[in-house]
Coordinates of C-alpha atoms in Angstrom, one line a residue:
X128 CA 17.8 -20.2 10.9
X129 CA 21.0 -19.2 9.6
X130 CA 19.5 -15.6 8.6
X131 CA 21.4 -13.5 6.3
X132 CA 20.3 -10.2 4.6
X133 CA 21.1 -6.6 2.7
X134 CA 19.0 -3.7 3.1
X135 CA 16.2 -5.2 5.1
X136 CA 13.8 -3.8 7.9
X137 CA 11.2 -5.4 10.5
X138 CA 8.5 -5.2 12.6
X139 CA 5.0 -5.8 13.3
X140 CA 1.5 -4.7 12.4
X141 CA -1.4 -6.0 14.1
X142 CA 0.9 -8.3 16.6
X143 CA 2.6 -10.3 13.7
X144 CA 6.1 -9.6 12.9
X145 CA 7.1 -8.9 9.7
X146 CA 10.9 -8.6 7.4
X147 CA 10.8 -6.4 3.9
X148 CA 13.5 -6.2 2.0
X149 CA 15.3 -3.3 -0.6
X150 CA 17.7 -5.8 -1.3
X151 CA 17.2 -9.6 -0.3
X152 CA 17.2 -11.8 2.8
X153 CA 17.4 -15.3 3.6
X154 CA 17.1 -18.6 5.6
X155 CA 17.9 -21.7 5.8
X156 CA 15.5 -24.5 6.5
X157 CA 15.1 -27.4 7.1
X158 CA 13.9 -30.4 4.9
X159 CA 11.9 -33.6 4.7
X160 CA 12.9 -34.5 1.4
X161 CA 9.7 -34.6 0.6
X162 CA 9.1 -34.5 -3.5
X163 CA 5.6 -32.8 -2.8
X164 CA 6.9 -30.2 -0.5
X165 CA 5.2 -26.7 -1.3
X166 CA 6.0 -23.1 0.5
X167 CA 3.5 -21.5 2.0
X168 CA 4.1 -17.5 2.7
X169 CA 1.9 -15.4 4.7
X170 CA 1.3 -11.4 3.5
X171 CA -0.6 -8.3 4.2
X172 CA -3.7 -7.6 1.8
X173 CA -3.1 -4.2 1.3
X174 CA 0.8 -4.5 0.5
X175 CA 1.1 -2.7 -3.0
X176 CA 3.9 -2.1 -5.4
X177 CA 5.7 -4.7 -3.8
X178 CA 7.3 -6.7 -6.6
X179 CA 10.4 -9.6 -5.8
X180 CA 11.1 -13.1 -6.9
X181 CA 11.9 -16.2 -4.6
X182 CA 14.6 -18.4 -4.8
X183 CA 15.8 -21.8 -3.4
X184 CA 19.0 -22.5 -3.3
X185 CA 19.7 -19.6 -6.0
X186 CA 16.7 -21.1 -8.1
X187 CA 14.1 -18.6 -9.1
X188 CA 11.0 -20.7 -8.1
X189 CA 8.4 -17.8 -8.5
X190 CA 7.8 -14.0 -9.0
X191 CA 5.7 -11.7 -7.2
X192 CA 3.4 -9.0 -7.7
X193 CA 1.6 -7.2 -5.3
X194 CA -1.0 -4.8 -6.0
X195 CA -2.6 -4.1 -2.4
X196 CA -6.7 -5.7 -3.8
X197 CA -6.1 -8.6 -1.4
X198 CA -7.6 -6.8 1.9
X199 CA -7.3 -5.5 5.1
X200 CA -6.3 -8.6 6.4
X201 CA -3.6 -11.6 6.1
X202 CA -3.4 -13.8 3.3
X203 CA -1.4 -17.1 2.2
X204 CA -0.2 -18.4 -0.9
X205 CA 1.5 -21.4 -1.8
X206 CA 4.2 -22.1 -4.1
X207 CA 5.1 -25.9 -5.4
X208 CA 8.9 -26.4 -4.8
X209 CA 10.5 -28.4 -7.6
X210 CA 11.2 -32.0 -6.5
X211 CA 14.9 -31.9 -7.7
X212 CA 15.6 -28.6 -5.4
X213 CA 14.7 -30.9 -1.9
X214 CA 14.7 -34.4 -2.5
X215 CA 18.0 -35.1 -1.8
X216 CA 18.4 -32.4 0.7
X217 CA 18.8 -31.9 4.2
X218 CA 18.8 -28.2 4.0
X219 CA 17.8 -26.0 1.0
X220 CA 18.2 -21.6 1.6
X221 CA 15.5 -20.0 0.6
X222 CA 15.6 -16.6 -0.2
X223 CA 13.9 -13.1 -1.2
X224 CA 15.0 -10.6 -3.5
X225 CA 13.6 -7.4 -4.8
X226 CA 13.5 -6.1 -8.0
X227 CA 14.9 -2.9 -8.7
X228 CA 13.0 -0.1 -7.6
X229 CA 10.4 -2.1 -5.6
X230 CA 10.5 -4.1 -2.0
X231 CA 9.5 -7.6 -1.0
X232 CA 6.2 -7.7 0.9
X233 CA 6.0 -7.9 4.1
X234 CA 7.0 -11.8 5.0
X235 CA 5.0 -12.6 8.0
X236 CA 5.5 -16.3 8.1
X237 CA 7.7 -19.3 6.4
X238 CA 6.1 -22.7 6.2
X239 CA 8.0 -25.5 4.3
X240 CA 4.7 -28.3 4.3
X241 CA 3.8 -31.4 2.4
X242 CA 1.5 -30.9 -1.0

C-alpha cells in the first residue's frame, strides 16, 4: 500500500516474510476512523539490538527496544493510536525509522484494529 523506503531489506524466517530497515520504510493504510483504533505489530523473540520509533503521519507514536528475551518464537504488541491522528481520516502513513546505529525489527505483520 503505497510502500516507500531507504535502506531496507526482506525476507522470511520460518515461512513469514519479514522488512528491516537501516533507515525507514513506510505504508499507507487504510482507516476506519475509528477513535479506539490500536496497531498491532508482529516480531521475532529473539530480535536484539534492534532499537526504532514509529510514526503516524510523521507523529512519533512509540519507541522501541528490542533486547532478543522474548523467545524463539513470534510475538505481538499493540500500540494505542491517538484519536486525533485517525479520526478524521481516510488514510494515515505509518511508518518505521531507526535510530542511529541500530535497525528496526523485523516487521512481520501490520494490523490497524479496533481497541
Amino acid at each position: 500500500h503505497f510502500f516507500q523506503s531507504e535502506n531496507t531489506t526482506s525476507g522470511t524466517h520460518r515461512d513469514r516474510h519479514w522488512r528491516v530497515a537501516k533507515g525507514w520504510f513506510s505504508y499507507q493504510l487504510q482507516t476506519r476512523k475509528d477513535p479506539d483504533a490500536i496497531l498491532q505489530l508482529t516480531y521475532f523473540g529473539k530480535d536484539k539490538n534492534r532499537n526504532f520509533d514509529i510514526y503516524i503521519d510523521n507523529v512519533k507514536i512509540a519507541t522501541v527496544f528490542l533486547d532478543g528475551t522474548k523467545g524463539d518464537d513470534f510475538f505481538t504488541e499493540s500500540y494505542p493510536i491517538p484519536a486525533y491522528l485517525i479520526t478524521k481520516k481516510d488514510k494515515i502513513v505509518l511508518k518505521f525509522k531507526a535510530h542511529s546505529h541500530s535497525e528496526t525489527a523485523g516487521i512481520y505483520e501490520v494490523r490497524l484494529l479496533k481497541n
